[in-house]
Amino acid sequence: MEEAAEKRYAVVTGANKGIGFGTVKGLASKGATVVLTARDEKRGLEAVGKLAEAGLSELVVFHQLDVTDPSSVSSLADFVKTKFGNLISWYDI
Ligand SMILES: NC(=O)c1ccc[n+]([C@@H]2O[C@H](COP(=O)([O-])OP(=O)(O)OC[C@H]3O[C@@H](n4cnc5c(N)ncnc54)[C@H](OP(=O)(O)O)[C@@H]3O)[C@@H](O)[C@H]2O)c1
């Protein structure tokens, strides 16, 4: 009997462009739910929009994160805990 596939979640930092953006796209394309984070909300939401155009809107959510700002890190941690409860992988670019 086939087992149900395990649901995976990831958070990607600096994901509005470059390697981070590509990582989000790759993980979501494989079925993971991904929190795309960026320090600038506008740039982050634009990146989410591009992934929505690629058909990944159900799997990508945005949250602001500046990795140098402790209050921003704390806010993201609270968001992840509330929304997903558990985190499988951090991809820190
Ligand atoms: N590209 C390569 O082939 C390669 C190879 C080996 C290693 N690397 C390293 O991998 C890293 C990413 O490379 P990349 O080519 O993807 O660079 P990139 O296109 O410049 O992207 C860097 C990302 O990091 C974000 N960022 C910068 N400071 C941040 C902060 N304080 N908090 C949150 N996000 C922040 C940027 O956001 P903003 O848009 O707001 O600036 C951007 O989204 C770099 O450290 C690079 O040296 C790259």
Tab-separated table of C-alpha atoms and ligand atoms in Angstrom:
chain	number	residue	atom	x	y	z
A	1	MET	CA	0.000	0.000	0.000
A	2	GLU	CA	1.308	3.448	-0.901
A	3	GLU	CA	2.003	5.749	2.056
A	4	ALA	CA	0.754	9.345	2.027
A	5	ALA	CA	3.535	11.738	1.033
A	6	GLU	CA	4.930	13.713	3.957
A	7	LYS	CA	4.071	17.411	3.748
A	8	ARG	CA	7.159	19.593	3.766
A	9	TYR	CA	7.607	23.231	4.722
A	10	ALA	CA	10.562	25.528	4.253
A	11	VAL	CA	11.608	29.105	4.923
A	12	VAL	CA	13.963	30.804	2.465
A	13	THR	CA	15.741	34.027	3.390
A	14	GLY	CA	16.715	36.710	0.878
A	15	ALA	CA	14.272	35.119	-1.523
A	16	ASN	CA	13.067	38.054	-3.619
A	17	LYS	CA	15.805	37.385	-6.177
A	18	GLY	CA	18.878	35.351	-7.032
A	19	ILE	CA	19.601	31.991	-5.425
A	20	GLY	CA	16.911	32.489	-2.783
A	21	PHE	CA	14.213	33.066	-5.395
A	22	GLY	CA	15.383	30.038	-7.360
A	23	THR	CA	15.352	27.923	-4.210
A	24	VAL	CA	11.754	28.876	-3.441
A	25	LYS	CA	10.716	28.050	-6.996
A	26	GLY	CA	12.500	24.699	-6.904
A	27	LEU	CA	11.061	23.641	-3.546
A	28	ALA	CA	7.508	24.740	-4.385
A	29	SER	CA	7.756	22.983	-7.754
A	30	LYS	CA	8.431	19.793	-5.792
A	31	GLY	CA	5.330	20.341	-3.656
A	32	ALA	CA	6.781	21.977	-0.537
A	33	THR	CA	4.982	24.870	1.085
A	34	VAL	CA	7.522	27.688	1.195
A	35	VAL	CA	7.693	30.920	3.160
A	36	LEU	CA	9.373	33.366	0.785
A	37	THR	CA	11.031	36.018	2.929
A	38	ALA	CA	12.576	39.329	1.957
A	39	ARG	CA	13.669	42.353	3.936
A	40	ASP	CA	11.656	44.634	1.662
A	41	GLU	CA	7.938	43.849	1.560
A	42	LYS	CA	7.388	45.329	-1.907
A	43	ARG	CA	10.212	43.324	-3.490
A	44	GLY	CA	9.050	40.207	-1.659
A	45	LEU	CA	5.464	40.508	-2.816
A	46	GLU	CA	6.623	41.123	-6.384
A	47	ALA	CA	8.579	37.860	-6.203
A	48	VAL	CA	5.526	36.029	-4.865
A	49	GLY	CA	3.572	37.470	-7.796
A	50	LYS	CA	6.059	36.029	-10.281
A	51	LEU	CA	5.711	32.606	-8.680
A	52	ALA	CA	1.922	32.908	-8.773
A	53	GLU	CA	2.191	33.523	-12.520
A	54	ALA	CA	4.168	30.283	-12.672
A	55	GLY	CA	1.233	28.459	-11.018
A	56	LEU	CA	2.747	28.233	-7.514
A	57	SER	CA	0.423	30.607	-5.634
A	58	GLU	CA	-0.987	27.827	-3.418
A	59	LEU	CA	2.453	26.863	-2.154
A	60	VAL	CA	4.242	30.175	-1.585
A	61	VAL	CA	3.490	32.617	1.220
A	62	PHE	CA	5.314	35.835	1.994
A	63	HIS	CA	6.691	37.095	5.275
A	64	GLN	CA	9.026	40.005	5.838
A	65	LEU	CA	12.456	39.120	7.253
A	66	ASP	CA	15.590	41.185	7.711
A	67	VAL	CA	18.101	38.702	9.106
A	68	THR	CA	20.001	41.508	10.888
A	69	ASP	CA	16.924	42.686	12.826
A	70	PRO	CA	16.098	40.582	15.930
A	71	SER	CA	12.502	41.825	16.083
A	72	SER	CA	11.987	40.825	12.457
A	73	VAL	CA	13.442	37.353	13.153
A	74	SER	CA	11.195	36.984	16.180
A	75	SER	CA	8.146	38.017	14.161
A	76	LEU	CA	8.921	35.405	11.505
A	77	ALA	CA	9.437	32.690	14.138
A	78	ASP	CA	6.027	33.474	15.641
A	79	PHE	CA	4.433	33.400	12.173
A	80	VAL	CA	5.929	30.003	11.345
A	81	LYS	CA	4.990	28.504	14.694
A	82	THR	CA	1.421	29.752	14.424
A	83	LYS	CA	0.877	28.818	10.788
A	84	PHE	CA	2.822	25.567	10.456
A	85	GLY	CA	3.743	24.465	13.973
A	86	ASN	CA	6.865	22.757	12.708
A	87	LEU	CA	9.676	23.546	10.304
A	88	ILE	CA	11.567	20.920	8.346
A	89	SER	CA	14.335	22.911	6.677
A	90	TRP	CA	15.967	26.317	6.752
A	91	TYR	CA	17.653	27.399	3.544
A	92	ASP	CA	19.783	30.330	4.667
A	93	ILE	CA	21.182	32.123	1.613
B	1	LIG	N1	25.280	33.592	-7.415
B	1	LIG	C1	26.217	32.653	-7.232
B	1	LIG	O1	26.625	31.942	-8.157
B	1	LIG	C2	26.769	32.390	-5.851
B	1	LIG	C3	27.663	31.356	-5.671
B	1	LIG	C4	28.129	31.090	-4.399
B	1	LIG	C5	27.714	31.864	-3.330
B	1	LIG	N2	26.859	32.891	-3.531
B	1	LIG	C6	26.432	33.662	-2.377
B	1	LIG	O2	25.055	33.386	-2.125
B	1	LIG	C7	24.421	34.563	-1.633
B	1	LIG	C8	23.253	34.916	-2.537
B	1	LIG	O3	23.714	35.115	-3.866
B	1	LIG	P1	22.761	35.717	-4.968
B	1	LIG	O4	23.498	35.655	-6.251
B	1	LIG	O5	21.417	35.053	-4.879
B	1	LIG	O6	22.666	37.250	-4.453
B	1	LIG	P2	21.566	38.349	-4.779
B	1	LIG	O7	20.885	38.096	-6.079
B	1	LIG	O8	22.251	39.662	-4.552
B	1	LIG	O9	20.472	38.141	-3.629
B	1	LIG	C9	20.784	38.390	-2.282
B	1	LIG	C10	19.485	38.363	-1.510
B	1	LIG	O10	19.783	38.555	-0.126
B	1	LIG	C11	18.911	39.569	0.370
B	1	LIG	N3	19.438	40.217	1.555
B	1	LIG	C12	20.529	41.010	1.699
B	1	LIG	N4	20.633	41.446	2.968
B	1	LIG	C13	19.572	40.928	3.644
B	1	LIG	C14	19.118	41.034	4.989
B	1	LIG	N5	19.758	41.758	5.916
B	1	LIG	N6	18.004	40.334	5.354
B	1	LIG	C15	17.347	39.577	4.447
B	1	LIG	N7	17.716	39.470	3.158
B	1	LIG	C16	18.818	40.133	2.762
B	1	LIG	C17	18.737	40.514	-0.798
B	1	LIG	O11	17.627	41.367	-0.589
B	1	LIG	P3	17.513	42.812	-1.319
B	1	LIG	O12	16.987	42.541	-2.714
B	1	LIG	O13	16.551	43.536	-0.441
B	1	LIG	O14	18.890	43.430	-1.356
B	1	LIG	C18	18.520	39.489	-1.908
B	1	LIG	O15	17.214	38.999	-1.873
B	1	LIG	C19	25.476	35.656	-1.604
B	1	LIG	O16	26.012	35.721	-0.290
B	1	LIG	C20	26.514	35.165	-2.603
B	1	LIG	O17	27.799	35.669	-2.283
B	1	LIG	C21	26.375	33.156	-4.762
